[in-house]
Short mmCIF file of C-alpha atoms in Angstrom, two decimals:
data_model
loop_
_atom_site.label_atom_id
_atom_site.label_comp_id
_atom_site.label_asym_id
_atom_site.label_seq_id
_atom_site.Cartn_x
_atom_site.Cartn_y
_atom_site.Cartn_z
CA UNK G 1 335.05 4.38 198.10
CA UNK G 2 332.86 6.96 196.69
CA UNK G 3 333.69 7.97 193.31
CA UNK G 4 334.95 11.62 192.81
CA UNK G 5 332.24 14.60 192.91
CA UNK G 6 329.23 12.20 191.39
CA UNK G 7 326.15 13.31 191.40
CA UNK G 8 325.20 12.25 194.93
CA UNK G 9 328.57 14.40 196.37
CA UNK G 10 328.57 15.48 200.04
CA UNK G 11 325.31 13.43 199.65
CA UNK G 12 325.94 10.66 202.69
CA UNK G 13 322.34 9.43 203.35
CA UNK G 14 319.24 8.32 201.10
CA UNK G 15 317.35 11.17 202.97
CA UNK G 16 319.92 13.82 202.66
CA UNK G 17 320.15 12.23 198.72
CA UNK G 18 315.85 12.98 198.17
CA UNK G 19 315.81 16.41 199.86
CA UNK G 20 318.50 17.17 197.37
CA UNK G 21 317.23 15.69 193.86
CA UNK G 22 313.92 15.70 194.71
CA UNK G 23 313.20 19.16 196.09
CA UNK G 24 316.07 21.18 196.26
CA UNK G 25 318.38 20.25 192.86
CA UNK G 26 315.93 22.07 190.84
CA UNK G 27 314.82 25.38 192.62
CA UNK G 28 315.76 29.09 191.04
CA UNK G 29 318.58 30.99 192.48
CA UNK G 30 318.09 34.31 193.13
CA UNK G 31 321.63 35.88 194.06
CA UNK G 32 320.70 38.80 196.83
CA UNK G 33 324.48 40.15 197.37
CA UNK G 34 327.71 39.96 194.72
CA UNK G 35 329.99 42.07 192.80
CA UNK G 36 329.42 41.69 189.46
CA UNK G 37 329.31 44.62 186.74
CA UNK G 38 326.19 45.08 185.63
CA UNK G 39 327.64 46.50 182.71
CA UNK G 40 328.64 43.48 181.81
CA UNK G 41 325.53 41.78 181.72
CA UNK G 42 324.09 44.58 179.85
CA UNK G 43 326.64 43.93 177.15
CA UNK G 44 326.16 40.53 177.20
CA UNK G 45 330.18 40.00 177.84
CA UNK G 46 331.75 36.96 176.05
CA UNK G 47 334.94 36.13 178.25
CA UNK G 48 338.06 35.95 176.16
CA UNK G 49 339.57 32.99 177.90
CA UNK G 50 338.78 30.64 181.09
CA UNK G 51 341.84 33.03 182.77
CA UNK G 52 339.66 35.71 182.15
CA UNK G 53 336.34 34.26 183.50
CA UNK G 54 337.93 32.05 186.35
CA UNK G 55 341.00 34.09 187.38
CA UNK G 56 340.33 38.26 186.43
CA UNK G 57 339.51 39.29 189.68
CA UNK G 58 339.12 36.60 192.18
CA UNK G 59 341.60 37.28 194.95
CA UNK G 60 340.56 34.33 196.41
CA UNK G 61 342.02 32.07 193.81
CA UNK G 62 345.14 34.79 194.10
CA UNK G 63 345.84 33.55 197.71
CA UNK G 64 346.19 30.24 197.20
CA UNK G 65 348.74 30.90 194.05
CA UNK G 66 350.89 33.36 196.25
CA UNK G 67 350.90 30.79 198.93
CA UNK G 68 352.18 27.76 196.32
CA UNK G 69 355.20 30.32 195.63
CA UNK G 70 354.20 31.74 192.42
CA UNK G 71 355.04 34.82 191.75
CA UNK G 72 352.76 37.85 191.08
CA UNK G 73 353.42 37.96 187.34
CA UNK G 74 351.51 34.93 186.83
CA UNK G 75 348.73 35.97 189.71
CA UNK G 76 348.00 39.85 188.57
CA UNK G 77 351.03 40.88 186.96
CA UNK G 78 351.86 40.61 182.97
CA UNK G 79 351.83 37.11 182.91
CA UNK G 80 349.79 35.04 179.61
CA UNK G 81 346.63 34.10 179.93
CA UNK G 82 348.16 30.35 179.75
CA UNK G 83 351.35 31.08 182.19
CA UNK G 84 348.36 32.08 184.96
CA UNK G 85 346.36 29.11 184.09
CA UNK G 86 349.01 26.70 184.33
CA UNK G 87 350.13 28.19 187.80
CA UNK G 88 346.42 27.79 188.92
CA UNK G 89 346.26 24.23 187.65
CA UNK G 90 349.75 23.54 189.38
CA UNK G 91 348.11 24.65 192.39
CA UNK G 92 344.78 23.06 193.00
CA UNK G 93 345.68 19.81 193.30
CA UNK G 94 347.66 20.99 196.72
CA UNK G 95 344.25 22.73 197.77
CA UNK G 96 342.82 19.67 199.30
CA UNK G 97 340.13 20.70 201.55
CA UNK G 98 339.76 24.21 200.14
CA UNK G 99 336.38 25.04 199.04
CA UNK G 100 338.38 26.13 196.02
CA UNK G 101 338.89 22.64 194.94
CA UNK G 102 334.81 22.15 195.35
CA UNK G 103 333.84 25.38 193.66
CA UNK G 104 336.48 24.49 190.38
CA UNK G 105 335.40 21.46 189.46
CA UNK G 106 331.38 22.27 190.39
CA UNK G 107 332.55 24.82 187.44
CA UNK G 108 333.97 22.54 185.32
CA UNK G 109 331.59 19.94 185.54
CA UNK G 110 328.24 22.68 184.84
CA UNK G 111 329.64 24.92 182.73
CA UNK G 112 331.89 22.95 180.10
CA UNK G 113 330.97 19.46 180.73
CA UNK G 114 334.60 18.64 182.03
CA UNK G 115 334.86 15.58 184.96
CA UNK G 116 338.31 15.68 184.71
CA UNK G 117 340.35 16.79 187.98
CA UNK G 118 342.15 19.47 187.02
CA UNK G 119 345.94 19.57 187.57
CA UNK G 120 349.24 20.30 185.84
CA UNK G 121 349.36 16.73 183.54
CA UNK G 122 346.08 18.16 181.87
CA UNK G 123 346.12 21.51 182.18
CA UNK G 124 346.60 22.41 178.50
CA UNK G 125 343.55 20.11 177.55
CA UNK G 126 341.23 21.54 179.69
CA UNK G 127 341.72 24.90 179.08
CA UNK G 128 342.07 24.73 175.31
CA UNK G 129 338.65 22.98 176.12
CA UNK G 130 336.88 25.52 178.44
CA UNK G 131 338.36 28.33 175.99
CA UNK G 132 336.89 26.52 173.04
CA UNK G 133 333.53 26.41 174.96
CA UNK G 134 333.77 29.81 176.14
CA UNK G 135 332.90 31.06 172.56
CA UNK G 136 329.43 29.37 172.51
CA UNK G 137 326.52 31.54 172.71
CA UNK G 138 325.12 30.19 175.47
CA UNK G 139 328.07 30.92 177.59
CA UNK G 140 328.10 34.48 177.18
CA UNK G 141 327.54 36.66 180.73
CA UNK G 142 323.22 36.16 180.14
CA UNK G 143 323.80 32.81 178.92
CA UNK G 144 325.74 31.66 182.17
CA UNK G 145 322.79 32.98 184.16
CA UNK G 146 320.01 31.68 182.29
CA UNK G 147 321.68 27.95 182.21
CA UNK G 148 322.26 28.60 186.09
CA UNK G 149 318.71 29.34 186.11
CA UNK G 150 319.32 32.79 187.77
CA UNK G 151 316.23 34.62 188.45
CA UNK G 152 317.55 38.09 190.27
CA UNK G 153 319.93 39.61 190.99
CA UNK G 154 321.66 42.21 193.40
CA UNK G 155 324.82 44.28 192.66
CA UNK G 156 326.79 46.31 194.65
CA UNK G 157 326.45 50.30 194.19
CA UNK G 158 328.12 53.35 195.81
CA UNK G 159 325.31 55.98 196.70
CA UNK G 160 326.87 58.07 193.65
CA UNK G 161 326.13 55.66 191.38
CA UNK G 162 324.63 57.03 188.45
CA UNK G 163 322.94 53.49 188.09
CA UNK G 164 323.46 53.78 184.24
CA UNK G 165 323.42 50.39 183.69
CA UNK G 166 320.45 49.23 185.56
CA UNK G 167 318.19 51.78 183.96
CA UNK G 168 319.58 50.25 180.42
CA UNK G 169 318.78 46.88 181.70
CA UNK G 170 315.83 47.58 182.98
CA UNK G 171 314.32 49.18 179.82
CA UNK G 172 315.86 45.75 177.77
CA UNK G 173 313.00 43.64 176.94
CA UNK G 174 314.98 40.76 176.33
CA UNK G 175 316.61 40.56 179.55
CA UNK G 176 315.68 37.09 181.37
CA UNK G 177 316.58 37.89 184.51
CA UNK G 178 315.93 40.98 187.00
CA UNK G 179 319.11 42.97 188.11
CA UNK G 180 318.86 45.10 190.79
CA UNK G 181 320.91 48.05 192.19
CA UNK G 182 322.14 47.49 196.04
CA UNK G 183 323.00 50.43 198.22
CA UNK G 184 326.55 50.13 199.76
CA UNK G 185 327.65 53.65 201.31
CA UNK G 186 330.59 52.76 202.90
CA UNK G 187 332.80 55.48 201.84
CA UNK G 188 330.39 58.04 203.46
CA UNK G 189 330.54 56.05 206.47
CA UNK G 190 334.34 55.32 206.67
CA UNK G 191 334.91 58.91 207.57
CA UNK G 192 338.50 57.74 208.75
CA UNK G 193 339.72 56.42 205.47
CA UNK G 194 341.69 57.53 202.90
CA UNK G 195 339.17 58.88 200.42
CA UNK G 196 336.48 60.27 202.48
CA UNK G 197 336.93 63.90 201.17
CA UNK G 198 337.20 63.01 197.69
CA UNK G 199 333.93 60.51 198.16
CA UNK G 200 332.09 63.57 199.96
CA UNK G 201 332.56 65.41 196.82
CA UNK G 202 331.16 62.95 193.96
CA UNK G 203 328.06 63.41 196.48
CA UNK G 204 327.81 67.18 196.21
CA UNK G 205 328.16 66.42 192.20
CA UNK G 206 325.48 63.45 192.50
CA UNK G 207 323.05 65.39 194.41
CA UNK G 208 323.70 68.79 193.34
CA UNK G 209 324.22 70.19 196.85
CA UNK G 210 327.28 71.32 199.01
CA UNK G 211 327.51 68.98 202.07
CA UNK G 212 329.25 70.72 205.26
CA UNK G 213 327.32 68.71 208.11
CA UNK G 214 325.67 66.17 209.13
CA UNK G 215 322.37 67.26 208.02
CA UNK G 216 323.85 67.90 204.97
CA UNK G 217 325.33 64.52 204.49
CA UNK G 218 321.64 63.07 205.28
CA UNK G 219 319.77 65.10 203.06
CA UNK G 220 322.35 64.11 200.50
CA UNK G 221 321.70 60.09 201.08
CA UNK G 222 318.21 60.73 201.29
CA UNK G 223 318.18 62.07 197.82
CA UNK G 224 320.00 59.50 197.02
CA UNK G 225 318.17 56.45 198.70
CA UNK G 226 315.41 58.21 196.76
CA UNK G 227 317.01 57.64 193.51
CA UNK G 228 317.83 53.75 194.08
CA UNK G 229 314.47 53.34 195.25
CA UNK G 230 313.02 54.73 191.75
CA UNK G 231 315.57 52.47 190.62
CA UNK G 232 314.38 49.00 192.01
CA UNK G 233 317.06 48.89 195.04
CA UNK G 234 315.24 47.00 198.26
CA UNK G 235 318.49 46.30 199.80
CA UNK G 236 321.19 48.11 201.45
CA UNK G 237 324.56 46.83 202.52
CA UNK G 238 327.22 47.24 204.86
CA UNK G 239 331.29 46.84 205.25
CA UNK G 240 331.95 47.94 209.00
CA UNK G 241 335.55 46.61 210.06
CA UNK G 242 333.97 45.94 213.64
CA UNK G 243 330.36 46.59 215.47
CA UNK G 244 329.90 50.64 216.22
CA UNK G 245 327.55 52.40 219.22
CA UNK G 246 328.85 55.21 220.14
CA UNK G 247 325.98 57.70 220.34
CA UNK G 248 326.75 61.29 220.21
CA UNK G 249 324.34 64.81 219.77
CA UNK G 250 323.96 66.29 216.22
CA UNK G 251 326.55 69.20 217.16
CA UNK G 252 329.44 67.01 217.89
CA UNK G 253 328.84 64.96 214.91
CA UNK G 254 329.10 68.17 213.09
CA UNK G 255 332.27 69.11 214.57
CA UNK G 256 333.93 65.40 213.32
CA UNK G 257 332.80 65.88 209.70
CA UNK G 258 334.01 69.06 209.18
CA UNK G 259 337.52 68.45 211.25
CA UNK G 260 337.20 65.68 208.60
CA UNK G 261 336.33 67.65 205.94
CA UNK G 262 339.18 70.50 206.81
CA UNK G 263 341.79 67.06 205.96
CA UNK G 264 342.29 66.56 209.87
CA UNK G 265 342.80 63.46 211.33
CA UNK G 266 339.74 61.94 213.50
CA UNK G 267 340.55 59.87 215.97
CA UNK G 268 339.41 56.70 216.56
CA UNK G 269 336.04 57.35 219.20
CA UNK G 270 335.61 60.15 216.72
CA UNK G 271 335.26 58.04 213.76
CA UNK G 272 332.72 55.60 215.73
CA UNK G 273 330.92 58.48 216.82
CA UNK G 274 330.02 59.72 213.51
CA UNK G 275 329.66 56.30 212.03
CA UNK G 276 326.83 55.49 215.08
CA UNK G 277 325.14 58.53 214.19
CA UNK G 278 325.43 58.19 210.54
CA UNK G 279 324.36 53.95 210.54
CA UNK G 280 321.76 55.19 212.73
CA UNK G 281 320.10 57.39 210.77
CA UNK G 282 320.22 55.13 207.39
CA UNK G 283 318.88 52.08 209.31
CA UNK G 284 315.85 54.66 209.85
CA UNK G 285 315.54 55.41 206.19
CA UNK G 286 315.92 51.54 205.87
CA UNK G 287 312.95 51.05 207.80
CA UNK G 288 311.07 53.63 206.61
CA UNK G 289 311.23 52.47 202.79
CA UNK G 290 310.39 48.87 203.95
CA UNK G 291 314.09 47.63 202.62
CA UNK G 292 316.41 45.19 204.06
CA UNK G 293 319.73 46.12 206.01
CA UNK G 294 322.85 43.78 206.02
CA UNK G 295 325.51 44.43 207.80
CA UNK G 296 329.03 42.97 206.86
CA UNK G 297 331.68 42.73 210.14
CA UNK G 298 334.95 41.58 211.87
CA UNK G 299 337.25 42.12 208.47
CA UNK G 300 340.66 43.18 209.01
CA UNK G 301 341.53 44.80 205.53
CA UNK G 302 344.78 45.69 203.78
CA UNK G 303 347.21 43.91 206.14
CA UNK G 304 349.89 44.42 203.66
CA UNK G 305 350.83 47.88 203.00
CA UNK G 306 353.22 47.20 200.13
CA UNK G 307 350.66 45.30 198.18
CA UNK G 308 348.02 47.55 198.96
CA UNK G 309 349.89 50.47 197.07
CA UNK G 310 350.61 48.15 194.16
CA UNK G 311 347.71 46.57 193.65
CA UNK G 312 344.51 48.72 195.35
CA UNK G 313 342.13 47.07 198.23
CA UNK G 314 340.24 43.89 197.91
CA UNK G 315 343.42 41.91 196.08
CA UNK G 316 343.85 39.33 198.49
CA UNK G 317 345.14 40.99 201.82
CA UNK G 318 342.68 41.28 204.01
CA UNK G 319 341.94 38.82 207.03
CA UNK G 320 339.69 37.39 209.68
CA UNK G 321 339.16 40.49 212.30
CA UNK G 322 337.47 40.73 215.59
CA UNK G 323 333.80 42.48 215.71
CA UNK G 324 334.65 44.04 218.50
CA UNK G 325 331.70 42.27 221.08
CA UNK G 326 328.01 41.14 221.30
CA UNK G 327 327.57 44.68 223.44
CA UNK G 328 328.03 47.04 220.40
CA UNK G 329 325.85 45.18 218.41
CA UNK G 330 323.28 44.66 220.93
CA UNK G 331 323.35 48.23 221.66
CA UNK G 332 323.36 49.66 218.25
CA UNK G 333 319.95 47.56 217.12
CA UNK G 334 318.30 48.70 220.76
CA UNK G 335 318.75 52.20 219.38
CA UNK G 336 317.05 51.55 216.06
CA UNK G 337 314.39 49.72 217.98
CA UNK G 338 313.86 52.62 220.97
CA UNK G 339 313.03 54.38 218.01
CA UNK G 340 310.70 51.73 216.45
CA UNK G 341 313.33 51.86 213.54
CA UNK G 342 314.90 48.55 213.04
CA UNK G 343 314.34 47.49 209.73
CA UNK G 344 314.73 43.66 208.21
CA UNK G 345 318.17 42.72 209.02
CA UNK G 346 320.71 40.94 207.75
CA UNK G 347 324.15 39.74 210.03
CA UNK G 348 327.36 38.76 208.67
CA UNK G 349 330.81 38.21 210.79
CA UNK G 350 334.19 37.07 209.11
CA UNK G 351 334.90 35.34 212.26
CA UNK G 352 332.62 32.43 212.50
CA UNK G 353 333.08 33.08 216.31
CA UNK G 354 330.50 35.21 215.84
CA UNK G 355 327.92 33.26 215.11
CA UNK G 356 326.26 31.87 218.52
CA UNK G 357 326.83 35.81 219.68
CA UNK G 358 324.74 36.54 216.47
CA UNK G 359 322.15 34.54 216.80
CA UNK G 360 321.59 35.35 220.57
CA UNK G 361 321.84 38.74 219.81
CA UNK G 362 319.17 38.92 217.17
CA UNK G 363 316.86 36.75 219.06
CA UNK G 364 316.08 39.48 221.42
CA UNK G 365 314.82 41.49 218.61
CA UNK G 366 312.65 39.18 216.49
CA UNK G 367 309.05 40.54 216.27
CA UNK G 368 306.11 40.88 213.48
CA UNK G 369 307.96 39.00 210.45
CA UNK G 370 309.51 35.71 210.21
CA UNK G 371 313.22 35.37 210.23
CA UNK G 372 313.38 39.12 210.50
CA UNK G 373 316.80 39.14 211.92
CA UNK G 374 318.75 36.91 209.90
CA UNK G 375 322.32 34.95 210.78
CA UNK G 376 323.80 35.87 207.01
CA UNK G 377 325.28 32.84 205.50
CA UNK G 378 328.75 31.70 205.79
CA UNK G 379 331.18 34.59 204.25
CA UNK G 380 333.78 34.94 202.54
CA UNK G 381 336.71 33.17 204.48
CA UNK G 382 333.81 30.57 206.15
CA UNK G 383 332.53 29.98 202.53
CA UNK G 384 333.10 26.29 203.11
CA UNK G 385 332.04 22.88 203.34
CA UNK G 386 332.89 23.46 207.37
CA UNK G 387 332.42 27.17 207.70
CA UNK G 388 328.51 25.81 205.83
CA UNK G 389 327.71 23.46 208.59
CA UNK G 390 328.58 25.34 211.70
CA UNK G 391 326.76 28.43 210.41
CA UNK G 392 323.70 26.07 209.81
CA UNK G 393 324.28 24.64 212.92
CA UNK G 394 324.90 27.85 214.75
CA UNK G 395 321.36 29.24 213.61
CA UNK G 396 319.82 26.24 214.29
CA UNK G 397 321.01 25.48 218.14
CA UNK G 398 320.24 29.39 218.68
CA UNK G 399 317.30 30.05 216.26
CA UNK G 400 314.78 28.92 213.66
CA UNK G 401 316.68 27.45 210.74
CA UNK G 402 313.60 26.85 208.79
CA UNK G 403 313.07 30.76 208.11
CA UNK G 404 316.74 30.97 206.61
CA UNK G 405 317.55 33.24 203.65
CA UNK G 406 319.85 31.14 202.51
CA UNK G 407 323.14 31.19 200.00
CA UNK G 408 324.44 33.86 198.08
CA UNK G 409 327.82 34.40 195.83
CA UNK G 410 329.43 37.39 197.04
CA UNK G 411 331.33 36.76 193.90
CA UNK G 412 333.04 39.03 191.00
CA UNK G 413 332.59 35.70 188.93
CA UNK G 414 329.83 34.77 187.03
CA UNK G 415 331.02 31.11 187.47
CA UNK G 416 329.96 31.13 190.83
CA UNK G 417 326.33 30.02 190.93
CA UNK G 418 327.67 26.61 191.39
CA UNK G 419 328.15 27.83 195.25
CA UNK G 420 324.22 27.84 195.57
CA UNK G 421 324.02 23.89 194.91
CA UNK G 422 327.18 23.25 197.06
CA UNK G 423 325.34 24.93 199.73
CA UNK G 424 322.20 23.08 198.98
CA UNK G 425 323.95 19.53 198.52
CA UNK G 426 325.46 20.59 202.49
CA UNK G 427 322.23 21.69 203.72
CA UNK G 428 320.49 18.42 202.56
CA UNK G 429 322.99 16.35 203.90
CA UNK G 430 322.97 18.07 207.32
CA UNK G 431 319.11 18.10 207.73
CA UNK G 432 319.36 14.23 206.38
CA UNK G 433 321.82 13.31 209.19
CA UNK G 434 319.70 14.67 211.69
CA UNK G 435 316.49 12.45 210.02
CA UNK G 436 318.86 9.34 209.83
CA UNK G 437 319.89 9.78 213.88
CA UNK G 438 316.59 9.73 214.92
CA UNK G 439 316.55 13.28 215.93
CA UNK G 440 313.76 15.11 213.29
CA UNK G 441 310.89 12.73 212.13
CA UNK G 442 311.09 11.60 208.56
CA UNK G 443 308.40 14.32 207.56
CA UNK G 444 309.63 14.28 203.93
CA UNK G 445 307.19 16.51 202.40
CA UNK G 446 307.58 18.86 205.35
CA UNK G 447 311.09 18.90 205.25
CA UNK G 448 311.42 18.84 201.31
CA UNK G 449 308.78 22.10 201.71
CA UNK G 450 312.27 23.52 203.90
CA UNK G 451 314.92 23.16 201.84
CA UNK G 452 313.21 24.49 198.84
CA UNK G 453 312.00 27.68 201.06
CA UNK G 454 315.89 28.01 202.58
CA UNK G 455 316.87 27.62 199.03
CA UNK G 456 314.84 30.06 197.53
CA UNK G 457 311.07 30.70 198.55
CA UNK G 458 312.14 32.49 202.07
CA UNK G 459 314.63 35.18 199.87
CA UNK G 460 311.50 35.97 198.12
CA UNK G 461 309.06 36.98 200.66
CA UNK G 462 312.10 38.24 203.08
CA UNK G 463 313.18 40.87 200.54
CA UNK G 464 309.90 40.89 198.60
CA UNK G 465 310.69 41.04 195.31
CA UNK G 466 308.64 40.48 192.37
CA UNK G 467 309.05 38.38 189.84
#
C-alpha cells in the first residue's frame, strides 16, 4: 500500500516519477485565466482566517457542503468562521474521489506544512494551525505567489474596467510577479440577459460615447480593447452558454440592439444573431492586435432560481450544458478564417464530450504557429484526476499533445496553485505509462524537454509574454 499523498502521489512508474522531480516539479507557473482581485494583490491582503482563504468564495467547496446536508448558514449565510470550517472538515472525508479531497490537502501540505487528513476528530487543530500560520508574512496574497513561484498572471476584466488596479501594480516596483488585465465582455455579448441595458450604459460612461447600434457598440469595444492593450492585456476571454453562427447583415443587427435597448424581449435566433455578429467582429480585433481568444462553452447557469435571487450567479448552481454541435463551431471559426481573421485560439467545453469534437474541429484550422488552436485544459466540473487524463488523452489521439498550453486555476483562491503540480504529477504519470507499455521510446531528455514546455515554456511563446 502506498502511503497517503507522499511525495511520489499519482506517481505509478519510475519514468512517470523522473519526468516529475526531475523536470517538471520545479518549473514556474504562470496562471493565464482566474478570478482573483487584483486589488487584493495590490494590497498585499493578509486573510483573516483559513475560512476566509479556503472557503470565501469557492462555490465549489459550497456544493459539496449543501450536498452533505448542511445548511446555508454555515455555507454563505451568518455562520462563524469555525461553524463553516467544521462543516467543511465534516465533509471531506465523504468526498472520496473528488478532486476536492486532492486540491485540500495539496493545500495543506504546501502552504502550512500540515500532512494530516483533515476531518472532523482534528478539525479544531488544524485550523487553529493554518489560522496561526496565516499571520506569517510570507503568507500574505504576494507571499502565497512568490512561495508558489508564480511568475504571471491573468485576471478577469469587464471591458468597463477602469483597470485601476493594474495600473497601481504595474507602477509598484516591488511587485515580483506580472499581473495582467484579461478582456471578458460577456455582458455586451449576452444581449438576452438580465443586465444588458444597464451594462450598455457603464460603456457609454467608459468610453464617453452614446451607443445606439452596432457600430456604435464596436467603436465602443474598440476604444476599449485599445485601453487594455495600453494596459498589458494579450488575452481575451469568453463565457458563451453554447457555440453561436448565425450570420446576419449590419441592419438587422441594428434592429436587435435597439429592440434590446427599447427593454424588449429578443428572442432566441435574435440573440445568436447579434452575438455571431458581435463575436465576429472581436475575434477580428483579436487578430488584428496579435492577442489570444478563448472561448468558454456548454455551461448551463443558474439552474436554481430561488438561490439565484438570494445569493447572485456563480454560487454554486450552475451545471454541465450542451454546446450545442461541432457545426456551430466549425462554422463560426470558417468565418473568422474566410476573412483571414482567426486569431490564436483557445477551446474550452464543460462537457468533456466535447473534447474529440474539439480537437477535430480545430485541426482543420491549424496553420503558421504551433498549437495555434488549442484543446483548453480540463474545466471547471472536469478539473479532475479523470476529467485530466481524458482531456490529455483526447488531444493526444486527435492532435499534438506536445504543443499543449497547459494548466491553469480558474480559481477565486489564491490557494489554488497547488492545481498546477496536480496536473503536472497526472501528466507525468500518463506520458510515463505510455514509456513503461512500450508505446513512446524512453527518450528522457526529449520527453523531460515536454513536460517542462506543457508545463510552462509553450504558455510563454503561445501568448508571448515577457518576462
Amino acid at each position: 500500500m502506498k502511503p497517503f499523498m507522499d511525495e511520489d502521489f499519482l506517481l505509478q512508474s519510475e519514468t512517470a516519477k523522473k519526468l516529475y522531480h526531475d523536470y517538471a516539479e520545479k518549473m514556474p507557473i504562470i496562471d493565464y485565466h482566474c478570478h482573483i482581485n487584483p486589488q487584493e494583490i495590490y494590497e498585499d491582503k493578509q486573510f483573516a482566517s483559513i475560512t476566509e482563504a479556503w472557503l470565501g468564495g469557492d462555490h465549489y467547496k459550497w456544493r459539496v457542503v449543501r450536498a452533505n446536508g448542511y445548511d446555508e448558514k454555515y455555507v454563505t449565510g451568518a455562520g462563524s468562521d469555525w461553524e463553516k470550517f467544521e462543516a467543511w472538515a465534516n465533509t471531506l472525508p465523504k468526498c472520496i474521489g473528488n478532486p476536492l479531497y486532492h486540491w485540500t490537502h495539496l493545500e495543506l501540505k504546501r502552504y502550512f506544512g500540515c500532512g494530516k487528513p483533515l476531518n472532523g476528530g482534528d478539525a479544531r487543530e488544524i485550523f487553529d494551525l493554518c489560522n496561526q500560520k496565516l499571520r506569517e508574512k510570507e503568507m500574505s496574497v504576494r507571499g502565497i505567489i512568490k512561495q508558489s513561484n508564480v511568475k504571471l498572471i491573468c485576471t478577469t476584466d469587464s471591458p468597463a474596467d477602469t483597470l485601476e488596479w493594474h495600473k497601481k501594480l504595474a507602477a509598484d516596483k516591488t511587485l515580483e510577479v506580472k499581473v495582467l488585465p484579461a478582456f471578458r465582455p460577456d455582458k455586451t455579448v449576452n444581449i438576452e440577459k438580465p443586465g444588458f441595458v444597464e451594462y450598455v450604459a457603464e460603456m457609454e460612461k467608459a468610453c464617453g460615447m452614446k451607443i445606439a447600434t452596432l457600430g456604435d457598440m464596436k467603436k465602443a469595444l474598440a476604444l476599449r480593447l485599445d485601453y487594455f492593450g495600453e494596459n498589458g492585456c494579450r488575452v481575451s476571454d469568453h463565457g458563451l452558454d453554447y457555440c453561436v453562427c448565425s450570420p446576419a447583415d449590419e441592419k438587422e443587427l441594428d434592429r436587435i440592439l435597439a429592440k434590446a435597448l427599447a427593454g424588449e424581449t429578443v428572442t432566441q435566433e435574435e440573440a445568436d444573431q447579434y452575438k455571431t455578429g458581435l463575436l465576429l467582429f472581436l475575434g477580428e480585433e483579436y487578430a488584428k492586435r496579435g492577442w489570444v481568444m478563448q472561448i468558454h462553452f456548454g455551461c448551463l447557469r443558474n439552474n436554481n432560481s430561488a438561490m439565484f435571487r438570494k445569493l447572485g450567479p456563480d454560487t454554486g448552481y450552475d451545471a454541465m450544458g450542451n454546446s450545442e454541435g461541432a457545426a456551430r463551431l466549425a462554422g463560426f471559426l470558417n468565418c473568422l478564417e474566410e476573412r483571414g481573421a482567426l486569431p490564436k485560439t483557445i477551446l474550452y467545453s464543460l462537457n468533456d464530450a466535447d473534447n474529440s469534437i474539439i480537437a477535430s474541429v480545430m485541426g482543420c484550422f491549424q496553420k503558421d504557429v504551433a498549437g495555434k488552436m488549442q484543446l483548453g485544459s480540463a474545466w471547471w466540473f472536469n478539473d479532475s484526476k479523470t476529467g485530466m487524463v481524458k482531456q490529455l488523452t483526447d488531444l493526444a489521439n486527435g492532435g499534438v499533445l506536445g504543443n499543449f498550453i497547459g494548466m491553469l486555476t480558474d480559481s477565486r483562491s489564491f490557494l489554488s496553485y497547488t492545481r498546477h503540480e496536480y496536473f503536472r504529477r497526472i501528466l507525468c504519470n500518463l506520458i510515463g505509462q505510455w514509456v513503461e507499455d512500450g508505446e513512446y521510446p524512453c527518450e528522457m531528455e526529449f520527453l523531460g524537454k515536454m513536460v517542462q514546455d506543457i508545463s510552462y515554456n509553450n504558455t510563454v511563446r503561445y501568448f508571448g509574454f515577457e518576462l
